[in-house]
Tab-separated table of C-alpha atoms in Angstrom:
chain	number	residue	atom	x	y	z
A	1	UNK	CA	265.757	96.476	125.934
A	2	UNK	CA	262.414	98.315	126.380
A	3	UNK	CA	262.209	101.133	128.936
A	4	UNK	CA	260.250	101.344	131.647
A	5	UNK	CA	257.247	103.354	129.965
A	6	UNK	CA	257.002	101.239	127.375
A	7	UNK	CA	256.731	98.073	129.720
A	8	UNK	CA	254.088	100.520	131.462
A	9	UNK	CA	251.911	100.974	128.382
A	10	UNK	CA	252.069	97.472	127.568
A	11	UNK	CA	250.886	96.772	130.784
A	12	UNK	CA	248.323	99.195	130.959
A	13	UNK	CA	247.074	98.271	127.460
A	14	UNK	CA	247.247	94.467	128.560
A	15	UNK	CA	245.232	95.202	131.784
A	16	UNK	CA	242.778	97.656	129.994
A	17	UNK	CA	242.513	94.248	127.275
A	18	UNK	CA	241.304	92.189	130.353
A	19	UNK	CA	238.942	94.132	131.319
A	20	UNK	CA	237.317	94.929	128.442
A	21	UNK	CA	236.964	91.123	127.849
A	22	UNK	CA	235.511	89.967	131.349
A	23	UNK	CA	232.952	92.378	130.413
A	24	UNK	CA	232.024	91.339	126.791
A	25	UNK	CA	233.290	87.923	125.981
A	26	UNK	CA	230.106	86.076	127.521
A	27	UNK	CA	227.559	88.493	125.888
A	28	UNK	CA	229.526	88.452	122.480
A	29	UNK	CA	229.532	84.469	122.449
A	30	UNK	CA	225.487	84.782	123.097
A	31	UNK	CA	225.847	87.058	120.634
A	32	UNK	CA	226.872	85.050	118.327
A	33	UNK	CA	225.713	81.584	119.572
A	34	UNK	CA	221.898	83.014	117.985
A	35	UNK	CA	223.856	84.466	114.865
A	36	UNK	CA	225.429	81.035	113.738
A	37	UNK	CA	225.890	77.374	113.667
A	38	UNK	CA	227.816	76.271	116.564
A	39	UNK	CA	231.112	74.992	115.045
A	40	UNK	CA	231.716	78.413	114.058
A	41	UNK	CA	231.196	80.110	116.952
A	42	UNK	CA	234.278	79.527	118.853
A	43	UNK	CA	236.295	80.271	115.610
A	44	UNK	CA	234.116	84.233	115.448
A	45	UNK	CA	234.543	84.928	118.962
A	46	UNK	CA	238.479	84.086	118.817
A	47	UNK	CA	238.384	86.213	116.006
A	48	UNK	CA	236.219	89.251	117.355
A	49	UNK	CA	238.660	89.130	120.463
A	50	UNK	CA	241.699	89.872	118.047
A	51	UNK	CA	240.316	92.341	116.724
A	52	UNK	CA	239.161	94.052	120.041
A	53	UNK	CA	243.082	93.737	121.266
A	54	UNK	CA	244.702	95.244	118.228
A	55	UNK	CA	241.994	98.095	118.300
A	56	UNK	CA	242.148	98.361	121.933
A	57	UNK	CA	242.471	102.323	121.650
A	58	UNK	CA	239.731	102.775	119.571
A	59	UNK	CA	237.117	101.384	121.707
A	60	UNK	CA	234.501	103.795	123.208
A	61	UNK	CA	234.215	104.168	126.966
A	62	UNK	CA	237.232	102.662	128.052
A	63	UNK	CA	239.129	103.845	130.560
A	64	UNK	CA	242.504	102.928	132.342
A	65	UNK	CA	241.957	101.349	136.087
A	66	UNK	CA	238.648	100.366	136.517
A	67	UNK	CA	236.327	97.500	134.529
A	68	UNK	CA	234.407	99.047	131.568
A	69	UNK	CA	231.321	100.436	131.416
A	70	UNK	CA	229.001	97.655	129.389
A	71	UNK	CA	226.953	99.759	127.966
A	72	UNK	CA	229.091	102.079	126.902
A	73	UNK	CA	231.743	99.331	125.020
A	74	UNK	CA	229.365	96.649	124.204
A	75	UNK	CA	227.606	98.227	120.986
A	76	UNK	CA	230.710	98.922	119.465
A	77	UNK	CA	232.387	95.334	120.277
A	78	UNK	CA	228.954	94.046	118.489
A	79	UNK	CA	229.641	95.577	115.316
A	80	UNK	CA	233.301	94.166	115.871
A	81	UNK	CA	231.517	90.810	116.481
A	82	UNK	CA	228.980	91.140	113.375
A	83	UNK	CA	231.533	92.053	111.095
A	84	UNK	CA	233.887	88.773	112.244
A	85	UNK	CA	230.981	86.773	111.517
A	86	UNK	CA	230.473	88.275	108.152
A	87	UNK	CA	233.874	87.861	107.240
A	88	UNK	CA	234.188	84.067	108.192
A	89	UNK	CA	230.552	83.505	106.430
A	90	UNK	CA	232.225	84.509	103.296
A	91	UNK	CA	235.155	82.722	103.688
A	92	UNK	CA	232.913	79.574	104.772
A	93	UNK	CA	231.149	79.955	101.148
A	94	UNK	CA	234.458	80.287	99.030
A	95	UNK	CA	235.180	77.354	100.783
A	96	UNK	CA	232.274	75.229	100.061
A	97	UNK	CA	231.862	76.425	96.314
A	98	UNK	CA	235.514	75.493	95.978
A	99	UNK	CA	234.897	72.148	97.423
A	100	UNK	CA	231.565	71.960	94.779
A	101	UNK	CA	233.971	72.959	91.672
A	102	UNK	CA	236.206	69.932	93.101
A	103	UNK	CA	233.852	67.546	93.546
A	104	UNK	CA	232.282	68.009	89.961
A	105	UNK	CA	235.355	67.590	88.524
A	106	UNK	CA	235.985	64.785	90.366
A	107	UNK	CA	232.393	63.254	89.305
A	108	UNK	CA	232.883	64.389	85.858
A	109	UNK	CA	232.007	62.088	83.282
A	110	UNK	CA	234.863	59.576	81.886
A	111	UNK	CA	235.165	60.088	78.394
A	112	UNK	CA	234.043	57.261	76.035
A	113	UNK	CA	236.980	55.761	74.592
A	114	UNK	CA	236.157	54.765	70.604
A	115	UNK	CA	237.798	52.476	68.909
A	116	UNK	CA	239.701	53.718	66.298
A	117	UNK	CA	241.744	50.363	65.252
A	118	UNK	CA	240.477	50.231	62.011
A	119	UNK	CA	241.236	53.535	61.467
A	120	UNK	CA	244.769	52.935	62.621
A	121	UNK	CA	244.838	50.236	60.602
A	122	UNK	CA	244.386	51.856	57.425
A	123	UNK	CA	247.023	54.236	58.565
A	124	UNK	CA	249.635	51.859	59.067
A	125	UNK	CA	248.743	50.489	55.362
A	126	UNK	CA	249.981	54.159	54.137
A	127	UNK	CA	253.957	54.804	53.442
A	128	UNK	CA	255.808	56.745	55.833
A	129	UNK	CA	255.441	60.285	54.087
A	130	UNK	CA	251.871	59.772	53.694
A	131	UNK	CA	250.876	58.882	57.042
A	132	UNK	CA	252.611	61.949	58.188
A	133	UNK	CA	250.691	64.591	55.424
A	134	UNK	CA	247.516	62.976	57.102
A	135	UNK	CA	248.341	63.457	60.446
A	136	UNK	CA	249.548	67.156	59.814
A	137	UNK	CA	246.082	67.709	57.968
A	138	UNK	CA	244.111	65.441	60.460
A	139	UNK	CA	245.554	66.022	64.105
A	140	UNK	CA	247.487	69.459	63.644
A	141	UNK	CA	244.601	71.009	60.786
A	142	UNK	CA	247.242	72.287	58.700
A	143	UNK	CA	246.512	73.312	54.894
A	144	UNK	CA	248.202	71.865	52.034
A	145	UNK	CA	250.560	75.081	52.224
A	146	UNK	CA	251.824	74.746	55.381
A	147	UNK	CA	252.207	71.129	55.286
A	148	UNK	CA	254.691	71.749	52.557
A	149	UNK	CA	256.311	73.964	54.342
A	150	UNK	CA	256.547	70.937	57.376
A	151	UNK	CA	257.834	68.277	54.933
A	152	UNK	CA	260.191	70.527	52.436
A	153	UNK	CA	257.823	69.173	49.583
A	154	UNK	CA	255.872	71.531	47.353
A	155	UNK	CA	252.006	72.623	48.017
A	156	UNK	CA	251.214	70.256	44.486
A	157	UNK	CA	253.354	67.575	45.540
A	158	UNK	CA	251.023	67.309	49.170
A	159	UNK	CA	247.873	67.949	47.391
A	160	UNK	CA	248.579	65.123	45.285
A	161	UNK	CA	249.800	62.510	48.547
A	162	UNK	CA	246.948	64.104	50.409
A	163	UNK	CA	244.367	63.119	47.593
A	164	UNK	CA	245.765	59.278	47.403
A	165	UNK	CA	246.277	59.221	50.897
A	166	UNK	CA	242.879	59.888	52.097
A	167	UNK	CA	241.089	57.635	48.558
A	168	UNK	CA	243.159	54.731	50.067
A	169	UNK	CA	242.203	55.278	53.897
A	170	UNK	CA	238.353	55.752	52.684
A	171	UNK	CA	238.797	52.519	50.410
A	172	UNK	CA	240.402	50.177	53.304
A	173	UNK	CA	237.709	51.483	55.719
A	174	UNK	CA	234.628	51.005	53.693
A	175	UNK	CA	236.510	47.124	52.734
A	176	UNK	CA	237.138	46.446	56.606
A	177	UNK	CA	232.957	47.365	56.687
A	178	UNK	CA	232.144	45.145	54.224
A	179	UNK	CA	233.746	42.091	55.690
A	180	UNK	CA	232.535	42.874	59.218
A	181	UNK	CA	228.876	42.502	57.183
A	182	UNK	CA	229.872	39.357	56.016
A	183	UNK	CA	230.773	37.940	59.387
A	184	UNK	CA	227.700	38.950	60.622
A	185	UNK	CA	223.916	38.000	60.153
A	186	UNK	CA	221.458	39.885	58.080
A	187	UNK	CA	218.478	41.208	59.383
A	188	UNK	CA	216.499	38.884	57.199
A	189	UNK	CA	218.131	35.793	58.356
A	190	UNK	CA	216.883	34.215	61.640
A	191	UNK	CA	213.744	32.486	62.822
A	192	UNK	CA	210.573	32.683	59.773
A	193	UNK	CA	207.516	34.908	61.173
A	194	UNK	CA	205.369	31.824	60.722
């Protein structure tokens, strides 16, 4: 339960509070009305008038009882004002450069999708074993060593399935090339230049 000074001083601070803002808020919203774009200016002045109540002690030239001298509180509520503003035109920019980084990775570009079938196909062709000592060489970039170390074979015996294994990929590729050349027409084929 508070005690009665205490409801005093929160009265007196409340009343002192009022004051102070029937003198300022209408030359602080000017204020700020020529400082910024009108959407914000509500959002400042709410702001600013925080402020002013949680540093209602600290402000110059006001007394208890009686309506504030302008002059005398009005600079200093300013510089309350101007740094409000300051603060919500930096938050307003993180805002908009983190809706930016959003919508460029939102726009970025879809990725091309190859087609690797052929490729896959020659893959398939390999046994088990080999297929695997490509993909650890291909997809993971492991060395001969290590993949040895993956499959329990030795560093010679992967050499070696590495060495067949690729001759036979290269070798079904460069066939599935030369009957796609087939199928097709040469350049020298077609309508004569006559």
């Amino acid at each position: 339960m508070e005690s009665i000074t205490e409801q005093e001083t929160r009265r007196l601070r409340r009343a002192r509070f009022e004051g102070l803002a029937q003198v300022v808020t209408e030359p602080l919203h000017r204020y700020l009305v020529r400082r910024t774009t009108p959407d914000m200016v509500e959002d400042v002045l709410s702001e600013t008038m925080l402020v002013l109540w949680r540093r209602i002690d600290h402000v110059p030239g006001l007394r208890n009882g009686s309506l504030p001298d302008r002059d005398e509180v009005l600079p200093w509520c300013y510089g309350v004002a101007r740094g409000c503003l300051a603060n919500a035109r930096r938050a307003d920019g993180r805002r908009l450069r983190l809706v930016e980084r959003l919508m460029s990775v939102q726009q970025a570009p879809v990725p091309v999708v190859t087609d690797h079938g052929d490729l896959h196909a020659a893959l398939d062709a390999l046994g088990e074993l080999d297929r695997e000592v490509i993909r650890l060489w291909a997809w993971e970039e492991l060395a001969p060593r290590q993949i040895a170390e993956a499959t329990g074979m030795t560093s010679n015996a992967v050499s070696v399935r590495l060495h067949r294994a690729k001759r036979k990929i290269a070798e079904q590729l460069q066939s599935g090339r030369k009957n796609a050349e087939h199928a097709g027409h040469k350049m020298s084929e077609g309508r004569s230049g006559q």
